[in-house]
Structure formats: C-alpha cells, structure tokens
CSV table of C-alpha atoms in Angstrom, one decimal:
chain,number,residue,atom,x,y,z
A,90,UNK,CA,0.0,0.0,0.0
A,91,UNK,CA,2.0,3.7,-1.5
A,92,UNK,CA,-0.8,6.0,1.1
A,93,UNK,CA,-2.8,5.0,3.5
A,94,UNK,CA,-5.8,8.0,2.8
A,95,UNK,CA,-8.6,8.9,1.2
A,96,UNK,CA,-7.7,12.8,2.4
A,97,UNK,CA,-5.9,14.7,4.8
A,98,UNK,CA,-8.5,15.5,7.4
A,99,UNK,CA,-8.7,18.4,10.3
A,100,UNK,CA,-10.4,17.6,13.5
A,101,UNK,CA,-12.2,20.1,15.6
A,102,UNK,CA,-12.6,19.1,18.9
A,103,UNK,CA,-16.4,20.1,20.4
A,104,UNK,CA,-14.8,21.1,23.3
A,105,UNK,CA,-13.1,24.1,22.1
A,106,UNK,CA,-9.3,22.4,22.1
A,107,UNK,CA,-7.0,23.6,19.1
A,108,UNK,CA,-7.4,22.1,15.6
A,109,UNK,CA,-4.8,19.3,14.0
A,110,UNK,CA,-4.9,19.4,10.7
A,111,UNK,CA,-3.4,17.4,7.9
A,112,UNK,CA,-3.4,13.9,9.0
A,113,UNK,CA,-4.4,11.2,6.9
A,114,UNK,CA,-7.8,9.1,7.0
A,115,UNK,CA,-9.4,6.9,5.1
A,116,UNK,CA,-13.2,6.9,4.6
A,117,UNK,CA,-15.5,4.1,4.8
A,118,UNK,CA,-19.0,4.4,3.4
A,119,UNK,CA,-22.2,2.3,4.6
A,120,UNK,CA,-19.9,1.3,8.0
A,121,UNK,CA,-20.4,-2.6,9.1
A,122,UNK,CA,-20.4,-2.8,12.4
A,123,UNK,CA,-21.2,-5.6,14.9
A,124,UNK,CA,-24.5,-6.7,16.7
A,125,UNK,CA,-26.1,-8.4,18.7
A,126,UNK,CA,-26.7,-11.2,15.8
A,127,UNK,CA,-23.4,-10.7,13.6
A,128,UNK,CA,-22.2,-7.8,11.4
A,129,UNK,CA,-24.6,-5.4,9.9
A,130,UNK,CA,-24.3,-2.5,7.4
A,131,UNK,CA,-25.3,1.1,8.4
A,132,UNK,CA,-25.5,4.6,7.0
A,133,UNK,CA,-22.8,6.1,9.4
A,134,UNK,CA,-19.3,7.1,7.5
A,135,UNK,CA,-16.2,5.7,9.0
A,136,UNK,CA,-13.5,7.6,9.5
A,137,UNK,CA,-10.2,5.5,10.3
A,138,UNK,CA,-6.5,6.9,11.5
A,139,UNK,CA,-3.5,6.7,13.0
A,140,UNK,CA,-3.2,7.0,16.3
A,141,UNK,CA,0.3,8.6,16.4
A,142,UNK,CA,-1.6,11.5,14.2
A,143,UNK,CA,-4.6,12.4,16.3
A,144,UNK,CA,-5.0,10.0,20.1
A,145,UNK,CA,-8.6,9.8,19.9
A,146,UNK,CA,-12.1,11.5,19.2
A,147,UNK,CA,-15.4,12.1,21.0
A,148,UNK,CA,-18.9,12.3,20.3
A,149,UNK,CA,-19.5,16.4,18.5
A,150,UNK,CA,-16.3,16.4,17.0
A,151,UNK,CA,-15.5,17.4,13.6
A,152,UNK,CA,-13.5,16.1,11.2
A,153,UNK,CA,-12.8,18.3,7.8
A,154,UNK,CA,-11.7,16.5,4.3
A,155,UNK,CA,-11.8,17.5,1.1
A,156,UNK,CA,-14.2,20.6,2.1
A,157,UNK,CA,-17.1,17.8,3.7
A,158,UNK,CA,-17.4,18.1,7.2
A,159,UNK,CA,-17.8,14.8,9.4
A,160,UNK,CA,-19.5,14.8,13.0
A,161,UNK,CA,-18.3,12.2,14.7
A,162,UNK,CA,-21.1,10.0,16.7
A,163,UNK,CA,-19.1,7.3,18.4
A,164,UNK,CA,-16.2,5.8,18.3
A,165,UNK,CA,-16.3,2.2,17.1
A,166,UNK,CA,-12.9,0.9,16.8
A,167,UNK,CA,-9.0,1.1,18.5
A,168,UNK,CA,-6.6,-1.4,18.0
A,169,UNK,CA,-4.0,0.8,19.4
A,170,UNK,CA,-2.8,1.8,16.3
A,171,UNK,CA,-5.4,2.7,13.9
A,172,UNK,CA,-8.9,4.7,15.4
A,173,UNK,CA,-12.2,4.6,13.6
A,174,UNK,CA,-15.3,7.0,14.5
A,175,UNK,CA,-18.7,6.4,13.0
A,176,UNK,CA,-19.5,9.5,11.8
A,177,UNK,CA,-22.5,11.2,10.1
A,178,UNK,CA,-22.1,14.5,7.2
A,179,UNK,CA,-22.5,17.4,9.0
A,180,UNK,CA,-24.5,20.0,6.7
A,181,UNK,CA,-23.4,23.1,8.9
C-alpha cells in the first residue's frame, strides 16, 4: 500500500481544544459494524486513523476533508494503532 488515505483531514474538537490538521484518513461508506446477531451495514461514515496522528475523538467532533465536514457519533474501533469514528455528514 504507496498512502494510506482517502484525504488529509482536520479535526475540531467540540470542546473548544485547538485544531490538528493534515493527518491522513481513510473513509469508509455504509460502515459494518457488529450486533447483537453478527455484522450489519449502516448509514454512518467511517473515518479511520492513526493514532500517532490524532489520540482519539469524542462524540461532537468534527472532522474536515476535502471541504465535507464529518460529526463524529461514536467511536467504534481502537486497535491501538489505527482509530475509527462512526460518523455522520455534517451539513453546517
């Protein structure tokens, strides 16, 4: 794999902390994640990446790429190196 992203990517933290900006992400339409009978598809966007770029994100954050913004709804996945957030678009 030459890049690991879809786009670089700023995140605004909800509660007021300073912007990084220009880390890599990638972007995962129609998100699986797991249930209570298996794996299921949703309509939440997943946003995935590195930890060593950005340590983690909360529910009301913000994540900017390509000029679409992101709000992040939960966090669904750390393996202690790569993060992902479900996230819906944010039409703000």
């Amino acid at each position: 794999m030459k890049t690991f992203a879809d786009g670089r990517a700023t995140h605004q933290s909800a509660s007021g902390a300073p912007p990084s900006c220009g880390f890599e992400v990638i972007i995962d339409h129609n998100l699986m994640m797991a249930g209570p009978e298996g794996m299921f598809q949703t309509n939440k966007i997943g946003l995935s990446w590195r930890k060593i770029d950005l340590s983690g994100a909360s529910r009301g954050d913000v994540f900017i790429v390509g000029g679409q913004r992101f709000m992040v709804e939960e966090m669904v996945a750390d393996d202690g190196h790569i993060l992902t957030a479900a996230c819906r678009k944010d039409l703000c």
